[in-house]
Amino acid sequence: MSLQDGGVPEPHDGGTRSAPAGESAPARRGRPRSEAAEQAIFDAAIELLEGGTPLAELSIERLARTAGVGKATIYRRWPGKEELFVDLLRSVELPDPVLPGTSVRDDFVTLLESIRQRGLAKRTSALLHNVFSQMQLYPKLWEAYHHTVIEPRRRLGLDAVRRGMERGEIRDDLDVELVGDLFTGPLLIRTVIRPGGTLEEGLAERIVDSVLEGLRPRT
């Protein structure tokens, strides 16, 4: 099933067309007026999604009408709905954590606590629950989300593993990606595969300490 609108999108003016007489030129992205338009579009998407509108029925035309903007205003910012939804999800999710870099334990406790908090947010946010329950039905949207949201977080973990190996905190004869999966796997199981799994406080510390027991260098 495609997420693309059935009609032909309004032409992309690239921000270069002249404004009609008596009208001011459209603001470029990043200026207050542009930011207000983007927020109105996000607010409209949230309103429709939280109201139960399926992704397949959330057209650019409907978004524009709900936001009170023209379709060209949306197309100037995003080439399609997939890109818009990825930016929307990024705007409502917790920001990526800043790892302290002081030790592999500190780094992974911070990273896993961020995953735990995101898991809790998905359970309490009607928007996140609605979108994530449908998103994997749309390969292009899921691929875009994976590339722009999931992969950067995964790289944070792999970098932490490498630092731990360089410092001698964990064995350096193991595959970096495997070690990263050992740390993050338990929380991903509870937030994705078993979405009803417990996410109690202190879980990040317990997972990290348990994994480190088997990864410390052999004496």
XYZ file of N, CA and C in Angstrom:
657
model
N 0.847 -1.190 0.000
C 0.000 0.000 0.000
C 0.880 1.236 0.000
N 0.591 2.191 -0.866
C 1.448 3.371 -0.980
C 0.962 4.464 -0.072
N 1.882 5.260 0.401
C 1.541 6.425 1.202
C 1.397 7.665 0.334
N 1.702 7.574 -0.925
C 1.682 8.757 -1.765
C 0.243 9.175 -2.042
N 0.036 10.488 -2.209
C -1.281 11.003 -2.530
C -1.666 10.607 -3.940
N -2.954 10.491 -4.157
C -3.427 10.111 -5.469
C -3.279 11.218 -6.493
N -3.335 12.475 -6.056
C -3.271 13.570 -6.990
C -1.862 14.018 -7.275
N -1.736 14.990 -8.149
C -0.429 15.539 -8.490
C -0.105 16.646 -7.518
N 1.064 16.633 -6.866
C 1.396 17.659 -5.905
C 1.552 19.013 -6.561
N 1.315 20.058 -5.761
C 1.509 21.398 -6.260
C 2.968 21.590 -6.616
N 3.257 22.405 -7.608
C 4.646 22.581 -8.031
C 5.507 23.108 -6.907
N 6.722 22.619 -6.860
C 7.708 23.096 -5.892
C 8.277 24.403 -6.446
N 8.073 25.507 -5.700
C 8.523 26.777 -6.239
C 9.940 27.111 -5.827
N 10.522 26.222 -4.912
C 11.900 26.427 -4.526
C 12.147 27.718 -3.791
N 11.044 28.444 -3.447
C 11.212 29.680 -2.720
C 11.682 30.819 -3.613
N 11.558 30.674 -4.968
C 12.112 31.685 -5.861
C 11.050 32.449 -6.628
N 9.783 32.022 -6.577
C 8.769 32.717 -7.367
C 8.484 34.072 -6.739
N 8.052 35.002 -7.565
C 7.747 36.340 -7.078
C 6.406 36.338 -6.393
N 6.282 37.146 -5.362
C 5.015 37.246 -4.650
C 4.067 38.131 -5.439
N 2.753 37.809 -5.429
C 1.773 38.665 -6.104
C 1.802 40.058 -5.527
N 1.341 41.008 -6.337
C 1.317 42.391 -5.871
C 0.520 42.499 -4.586
N 1.057 43.246 -3.652
C 0.353 43.452 -2.392
C 0.603 42.386 -1.368
N 1.362 41.319 -1.742
C 1.651 40.246 -0.805
C 3.144 40.209 -0.541
N 3.495 39.847 0.678
C 4.903 39.716 1.006
C 5.413 38.371 0.532
N 6.706 38.297 0.267
C 7.303 37.044 -0.189
C 7.254 36.011 0.920
N 7.094 34.729 0.574
C 7.041 33.690 1.615
C 8.346 33.615 2.372
N 8.238 33.388 3.675
C 9.442 33.305 4.513
C 10.190 32.021 4.218
N 11.513 32.093 4.276
C 12.313 30.893 4.084
C 12.283 30.044 5.335
N 12.600 28.752 5.156
C 12.608 27.844 6.285
C 13.623 28.314 7.323
N 13.226 28.272 8.589
C 14.114 28.677 9.662
C 13.709 30.010 10.256
N 12.976 30.849 9.496
C 12.485 32.088 10.042
C 11.257 31.810 10.894
N 10.897 32.733 11.791
C 9.758 32.488 12.693
C 8.486 32.080 11.973
N 8.163 32.742 10.830
C 6.930 32.413 10.124
C 6.987 30.977 9.621
N 8.153 30.557 9.122
C 8.309 29.196 8.630
C 8.190 28.187 9.765
N 8.806 28.502 10.895
C 8.720 27.603 12.049
C 7.278 27.472 12.523
N 6.534 28.563 12.490
C 5.135 28.517 12.901
C 4.326 27.636 11.954
N 4.627 27.713 10.652
C 3.918 26.883 9.679
C 4.235 25.409 9.911
N 5.509 25.090 10.166
C 5.868 23.699 10.418
C 5.183 23.176 11.669
N 5.127 24.001 12.721
C 4.466 23.561 13.942
C 2.980 23.343 13.706
N 2.370 24.204 12.888
C 0.949 24.027 12.578
C 0.724 22.716 11.832
N 1.647 22.362 10.943
C 1.533 21.098 10.202
C 1.695 19.917 11.149
N 2.699 19.986 12.033
C 2.886 18.920 13.018
C 1.646 18.792 13.909
N 1.133 19.923 14.378
C -0.043 19.897 15.257
C -1.233 19.266 14.547
N -1.382 19.573 13.258
C -2.485 18.995 12.495
C -2.327 17.483 12.367
N -1.095 17.032 12.102
C -0.846 15.594 11.987
C -1.131 14.894 13.313
N -0.682 15.495 14.413
C -0.923 14.905 15.731
C -2.415 14.826 16.010
N -3.133 15.894 15.704
C -4.580 15.915 15.933
C -5.279 14.799 15.163
N -4.906 14.622 13.908
C -5.561 13.609 13.084
C -5.172 12.196 13.525
N -3.887 11.979 13.807
C -3.430 10.654 14.199
C -3.987 10.254 15.559
N -3.977 11.179 16.512
C -4.513 10.859 17.832
C -6.029 10.682 17.789
N -6.652 11.260 16.762
C -8.084 11.073 16.577
C -8.423 9.757 15.903
N -7.381 8.977 15.556
C -7.611 7.655 14.979
C -7.537 7.587 13.473
N -7.114 8.654 12.811
C -7.002 8.616 11.359
C -5.866 7.681 10.950
N -6.121 6.667 10.142
C -5.041 5.775 9.699
C -4.040 6.513 8.829
N -2.803 6.053 8.837
C -1.779 6.685 8.016
C -2.184 6.729 6.545
N -2.812 5.660 6.067
C -3.175 5.593 4.652
C -4.167 6.673 4.257
N -4.951 7.169 5.222
C -5.958 8.181 4.925
C -5.489 9.596 5.225
N -4.272 9.719 5.727
C -3.772 11.036 6.100
C -3.033 11.629 4.903
N -3.772 12.254 4.013
C -3.194 12.803 2.791
C -2.599 14.175 3.046
N -1.726 14.597 2.136
C -1.148 15.936 2.217
C -2.255 16.985 2.147
N -3.235 16.738 1.302
C -4.346 17.683 1.176
C -5.094 17.832 2.505
N -5.336 16.707 3.180
C -6.052 16.776 4.458
C -5.202 17.447 5.528
N -3.916 17.158 5.529
C -3.016 17.813 6.473
C -3.008 19.321 6.260
N -2.913 19.729 5.000
C -2.878 21.158 4.697
C -4.169 21.841 5.137
N -5.292 21.203 4.873
C -6.580 21.782 5.244
C -6.701 21.924 6.761
N -6.277 20.886 7.496
C -6.368 20.929 8.964
C -5.402 21.958 9.549
N -4.220 22.092 8.920
C -3.221 23.033 9.425
C -3.494 24.464 8.998
N -4.373 24.646 8.012
C -4.643 25.987 7.522
C -3.534 26.531 6.647
N -2.853 25.640 5.919
C -1.792 26.069 5.010
C -2.065 25.478 3.634
N -1.327 25.947 2.630
C -1.442 25.391 1.299
C -0.614 24.123 1.158
N -0.971 23.277 0.206
C -0.187 22.060 -0.006
C 1.258 22.379 -0.381
N 1.452 23.477 -1.118
C 2.812 23.852 -1.509
C 3.679 24.153 -0.287
N 3.058 24.647 0.780
C 3.807 24.919 2.009
C 4.389 23.627 2.569
N 3.644 22.541 2.466
C 4.131 21.241 2.945
C 5.187 20.688 1.997
N 4.914 20.749 0.702
C 5.858 20.178 -0.266
C 7.177 20.934 -0.322
N 7.186 22.200 0.093
C 8.455 22.924 0.145
C 9.362 22.377 1.235
N 8.761 21.744 2.252
C 9.531 21.252 3.398
C 9.838 19.763 3.307
N 8.907 19.001 2.772
C 9.079 17.550 2.705
C 8.659 17.056 1.323
N 9.445 16.145 0.721
C 9.062 15.621 -0.598
C 7.838 14.704 -0.547
N 7.514 14.182 0.628
C 6.356 13.299 0.749
C 6.008 13.056 2.198
N 4.974 12.244 2.417
C 4.500 12.015 3.782
C 5.475 11.220 4.623
N 6.222 10.318 3.996
C 7.169 9.527 4.775
C 8.153 10.436 5.513
N 8.735 11.385 4.771
C 9.707 12.289 5.375
C 9.063 13.184 6.428
N 7.838 13.613 6.171
C 7.125 14.440 7.148
C 6.904 13.663 8.443
N 6.461 12.406 8.328
C 6.168 11.619 9.524
C 7.430 11.307 10.329
N 8.545 11.076 9.633
C 9.792 10.828 10.353
C 10.174 12.064 11.169
N 10.089 13.245 10.554
C 10.392 14.472 11.294
C 9.414 14.670 12.443
N 8.158 14.324 12.218
C 7.162 14.444 13.281
C 7.515 13.549 14.462
N 7.868 12.307 14.181
C 8.223 11.388 15.261
C 9.457 11.868 16.013
N 10.422 12.390 15.281
C 11.612 12.920 15.945
C 11.246 14.084 16.855
N 10.264 14.887 16.449
C 9.908 16.068 17.230
C 9.204 15.716 18.535
N 8.533 14.562 18.587
C 7.791 14.216 19.799
C 8.520 13.190 20.657
N 9.567 12.568 20.114
C 10.329 11.609 20.899
C 11.354 12.328 21.773
N 11.869 11.601 22.749
C 12.958 12.129 23.553
C 14.192 12.311 22.686
N 15.004 13.337 22.950
C 16.224 13.511 22.158
C 17.204 12.379 22.417
N 18.099 12.152 21.461
C 19.136 11.141 21.659
C 19.986 11.510 22.870
N 20.361 10.525 23.680
C 21.135 10.828 24.890
C 22.557 11.260 24.562
N 23.122 12.054 25.442
C 24.537 12.408 25.360
C 25.275 11.485 26.321
N 26.095 10.604 25.787
C 26.792 9.632 26.630
C 27.955 10.312 27.352
N 28.133 10.022 28.631
C 29.177 10.711 29.402
C 30.586 10.386 28.960
N 30.808 9.174 28.435
C 32.138 8.798 27.973
C 33.122 8.492 29.087
N 32.634 8.411 30.329
C 33.525 8.170 31.460
C 33.867 6.700 31.640
N 32.959 5.817 31.252
C 33.193 4.377 31.333
C 32.157 3.692 30.473
N 32.445 2.436 30.100
C 31.478 1.705 29.302
C 30.191 1.486 30.101
N 30.303 1.310 31.424
C 29.108 1.145 32.245
C 28.265 2.409 32.226
N 28.893 3.562 32.452
C 28.142 4.819 32.458
C 27.477 5.066 31.106
N 28.209 4.786 30.024
C 27.653 5.016 28.692
C 26.415 4.161 28.454
N 26.495 2.867 28.790
C 25.365 1.998 28.482
C 24.209 2.153 29.463
N 24.476 2.537 30.679
C 23.368 2.850 31.582
C 22.593 4.046 31.027
N 23.306 5.062 30.553
C 22.651 6.233 29.967
C 21.862 5.860 28.717
N 22.482 5.065 27.851
C 21.823 4.678 26.605
C 20.597 3.815 26.866
N 20.719 2.835 27.741
C 19.592 1.940 28.013
C 18.476 2.643 28.773
N 18.830 3.577 29.624
C 17.786 4.337 30.311
C 16.988 5.168 29.310
N 17.667 5.675 28.273
C 16.961 6.403 27.226
C 16.000 5.484 26.473
N 16.438 4.258 26.181
C 15.552 3.297 25.516
C 14.361 2.957 26.411
N 14.617 2.801 27.709
C 13.526 2.491 28.653
C 12.498 3.629 28.682
N 12.988 4.865 28.727
C 12.078 6.009 28.752
C 11.267 6.106 27.463
N 11.896 5.793 26.326
C 11.156 5.807 25.063
C 10.077 4.727 25.063
N 10.426 3.567 25.633
C 9.436 2.506 25.715
C 8.229 2.916 26.530
N 8.472 3.598 27.651
C 7.374 4.090 28.480
C 6.554 5.132 27.736
N 7.242 6.013 26.984
C 6.536 7.060 26.251
C 5.613 6.470 25.193
N 6.076 5.411 24.523
C 5.252 4.802 23.481
C 3.987 4.171 24.063
N 4.063 3.777 25.343
C 2.887 3.167 25.968
C 1.868 4.207 26.405
N 2.329 5.426 26.661
C 1.430 6.460 27.182
C 1.028 7.485 26.132
N 1.717 7.509 24.967
C 1.402 8.483 23.927
C 0.509 7.844 22.877
N -0.699 8.416 22.714
C -1.611 7.901 21.692
C -0.999 8.053 20.306
N -0.256 9.135 20.094
C 0.360 9.354 18.795
C 1.386 8.270 18.489
N 2.337 8.059 19.402
C 3.386 7.073 19.157
C 2.796 5.678 19.017
N 1.828 5.347 19.858
C 1.214 4.023 19.786
C 0.530 3.827 18.444
N -0.194 4.847 18.001
C -0.932 4.766 16.738
C 0.026 4.605 15.566
N 1.053 5.463 15.523
C 1.953 5.451 14.380
C 2.789 4.177 14.341
N 3.361 3.778 15.487
C 4.234 2.618 15.476
C 3.467 1.324 15.207
N 2.194 1.293 15.554
C 1.421 0.092 15.280
C 1.167 -0.083 13.785
N 1.283 1.010 13.018
C 1.012 0.955 11.579
C 2.265 1.091 10.716
N 3.320 1.681 11.292
C 4.436 2.132 10.470
C 5.110 1.008 9.698
N 5.234 -0.174 10.288
C 5.948 -1.239 9.604
C 5.171 -1.794 8.416
N 3.920 -1.370 8.260
C 3.158 -1.760 7.080
C 3.602 -0.968 5.856
N 4.384 0.087 6.081
C 4.806 0.968 5.000
C 6.328 0.942 4.916
N 6.896 0.085 4.059
C 8.347 -0.103 4.017
C 9.138 1.180 3.835
N 8.656 2.105 3.002
C 9.405 3.331 2.759
C 9.473 4.179 4.030
N 8.383 4.262 4.751
C 8.364 5.026 5.997
C 9.241 4.359 7.039
N 9.142 3.034 7.161
C 9.955 2.316 8.147
C 11.438 2.442 7.815
N 11.787 2.376 6.533
C 13.187 2.510 6.132
C 13.713 3.905 6.465
N 12.901 4.923 6.196
C 13.326 6.293 6.492
C 13.508 6.488 7.990
N 12.598 5.941 8.783
C 12.709 6.064 10.238
C 13.941 5.317 10.744
N 14.175 4.141 10.194
C 15.328 3.348 10.611
C 16.633 4.080 10.295
N 16.689 4.693 9.114
C 17.921 5.362 8.680
C 18.197 6.621 9.488
N 17.168 7.396 9.795
C 17.384 8.703 10.420
C 17.252 8.690 11.936
N 16.609 7.675 12.499
C 16.380 7.659 13.951
C 17.087 6.478 14.612
N 16.840 5.264 14.125
C 17.369 4.075 14.792
C 18.882 3.947 14.604
N 19.362 4.122 13.368
C 20.787 3.930 13.106
C 21.689 4.871 13.903
N 21.351 6.165 14.008
C 22.207 7.041 14.827
C 22.307 6.577 16.277
N 21.213 6.062 16.840
C 21.256 5.559 18.219
C 22.113 4.301 18.298
N 22.008 3.465 17.269
C 22.821 2.247 17.272
C 24.303 2.589 17.218
N 24.646 3.611 16.453
C 26.054 4.018 16.371
C 26.565 4.513 17.723
N 25.707 5.147 18.504
C 26.115 5.569 19.841
C 26.589 4.373 20.655
N 25.824 3.281 20.600
C 26.188 2.084 21.352
C 27.462 1.446 20.848
N 27.619 1.373 19.526
C 28.826 0.761 18.971
C 30.072 1.573 19.319
N 29.940 2.892 19.308
C 31.072 3.735 19.704
C 31.434 3.510 21.170
N 30.409 3.317 22.009
C 30.670 3.058 23.428
C 31.393 1.721 23.610
N 31.010 0.719 22.821
C 31.691 -0.582 22.885
C 33.161 -0.420 22.511
N 33.422 0.289 21.445
C 34.813 0.475 21.000
C 35.643 1.185 22.069
N 35.053 2.197 22.705
C 35.785 2.892 23.769
C 36.074 1.942 24.924
N 35.089 1.104 25.247
C 35.297 0.143 26.327
C 36.396 -0.853 26.021
N 36.472 -1.273 24.762
C 37.540 -2.200 24.360
C 38.901 -1.512 24.416
N 38.959 -0.272 23.957
C 40.231 0.455 23.962
C 40.744 0.679 25.386
N 39.819 0.872 26.323
C 40.216 1.106 27.712
C 40.507 -0.186 28.471
N 40.199 -1.317 27.875
C 40.387 -2.573 28.569
C 39.269 -2.901 29.539
N 38.115 -2.257 29.375
C 36.985 -2.522 30.269
C 36.215 -3.776 29.858
N 36.247 -4.075 28.566
C 35.608 -5.290 28.067
C 36.555 -5.965 27.086
N 36.340 -7.238 26.862
C 37.214 -8.015 25.986
C 37.236 -7.417 24.582
N 38.426 -7.409 23.986
C 38.549 -6.849 22.645
C 38.609 -7.926 21.564
N 38.356 -9.194 21.944
C 38.366 -10.269 20.955
C 36.957 -10.623 20.499
N 35.983 -9.791 20.860
C 34.598 -10.046 20.502
C 34.157 -9.111 19.384
N 33.112 -9.517 18.680
C 32.543 -8.695 17.622
C 31.838 -7.490 18.234
N 32.162 -6.302 17.743
C 31.611 -5.066 18.315
C 30.090 -5.043 18.234
N 29.535 -5.419 17.097
C 28.074 -5.371 16.946
C 27.387 -6.388 17.854
N 27.999 -7.551 18.014
C 27.427 -8.548 18.911
C 27.384 -8.012 20.344
N 28.464 -7.384 20.782
C 28.495 -6.828 22.138
C 27.426 -5.754 22.301
N 27.294 -4.894 21.298
C 26.252 -3.867 21.365
C 24.863 -4.470 21.484
N 24.619 -5.555 20.731
C 23.314 -6.222 20.793
C 23.078 -6.867 22.153
N 24.143 -7.365 22.784
C 23.987 -7.973 24.110
C 23.498 -6.945 25.131
N 23.974 -5.713 25.002
C 23.537 -4.667 25.922
C 22.108 -4.216 25.639
N 21.812 -3.933 24.380
C 20.518 -3.326 24.053
C 19.399 -4.341 23.847
N 19.767 -5.589 23.543
C 18.759 -6.596 23.232
C 17.661 -6.773 24.263
N 17.998 -6.907 25.556
C 16.944 -7.130 26.543
C 15.880 -6.027 26.573
N 16.306 -4.778 26.435
C 15.315 -3.692 26.457
C 14.516 -3.634 25.167
N 15.149 -3.944 24.044
C 14.409 -3.959 22.787
C 13.356 -5.061 22.794
N 13.673 -6.187 23.430
C 12.683 -7.262 23.548
C 11.470 -6.774 24.334
N 11.725 -6.053 25.425
C 10.611 -5.603 26.278
C 9.830 -4.444 25.674
N 10.436 -3.691 24.777
C 9.726 -2.542 24.210
C 9.158 -2.804 22.822
N 9.695 -3.824 22.115
C 9.238 -4.085 20.749
C 8.576 -5.460 20.638
N 9.318 -6.518 20.996
C 8.794 -7.878 20.834
C 7.758 -8.204 21.908
N 8.033 -7.761 23.144
C 7.074 -7.946 24.241
C 6.687 -6.576 24.765
N 5.820 -5.849 24.042
C 5.513 -4.467 24.414
C 4.869 -4.306 25.787
N 4.457 -5.421 26.396
C 3.897 -5.330 27.738
C 4.895 -5.690 28.818
N 6.160 -5.941 28.426
C 7.182 -6.308 29.397
C 7.437 -5.190 30.394
N 7.852 -5.563 31.601
C 8.072 -4.565 32.641
C 9.269 -3.682 32.305
N 9.152 -2.399 32.642
C 10.211 -1.413 32.404
C 10.450 -0.628 33.686
N 10.728 -1.364 34.750
C 10.862 -0.736 36.060
C 12.140 0.081 36.184
N 12.156 1.003 37.125
C 13.351 1.792 37.394
C 14.489 0.871 37.824
N 15.695 1.223 37.413
C 16.860 0.418 37.748
C 17.128 -0.705 36.770
N 16.236 -0.882 35.787
C 16.404 -1.972 34.830
C 17.670 -1.780 33.996
N 17.961 -0.556 33.588
C 19.149 -0.300 32.771
C 20.410 -0.728 33.510
N 20.504 -0.359 34.788
C 21.690 -0.726 35.572
C 21.816 -2.240 35.711
N 20.700 -2.929 35.937
C 20.755 -4.380 36.111
C 21.195 -5.080 34.835
N 20.704 -4.599 33.688
C 21.103 -5.212 32.419
C 22.591 -4.990 32.161
N 23.046 -3.761 32.322
C 24.451 -3.446 32.043
C 25.374 -4.245 32.955
N 25.061 -4.299 34.232
C 25.926 -5.026 35.164
C 25.947 -6.521 34.847
N 24.803 -7.064 34.465
C 24.750 -8.496 34.125
C 25.583 -8.801 32.895
N 25.483 -7.956 31.867
C 26.241 -8.187 30.640
C 27.734 -8.012 30.889
N 28.105 -6.996 31.663
C 29.519 -6.750 31.913
C 30.183 -7.908 32.639
N 29.433 -8.651 33.422
C 30.008 -9.806 34.133
C 30.644 -10.786 33.139
N 30.043 -10.926 31.971
C 30.564 -11.878 31.012
C 31.502 -11.274 29.984
N 31.681 -9.958 30.012
C 32.482 -9.306 28.996
C 33.806 -8.758 29.491
N 34.015 -8.813 30.813
C 35.260 -8.265 31.335
C 36.438 -9.093 30.847
N 37.589 -8.448 30.645
C 38.782 -9.172 30.174
C 39.139 -10.316 31.117
N 39.607 -11.405 30.551
C 40.005 -12.558 31.347
C 41.350 -12.278 32.006
N 41.485 -12.663 33.236
C 42.736 -12.417 33.963
C 43.620 -13.666 33.913
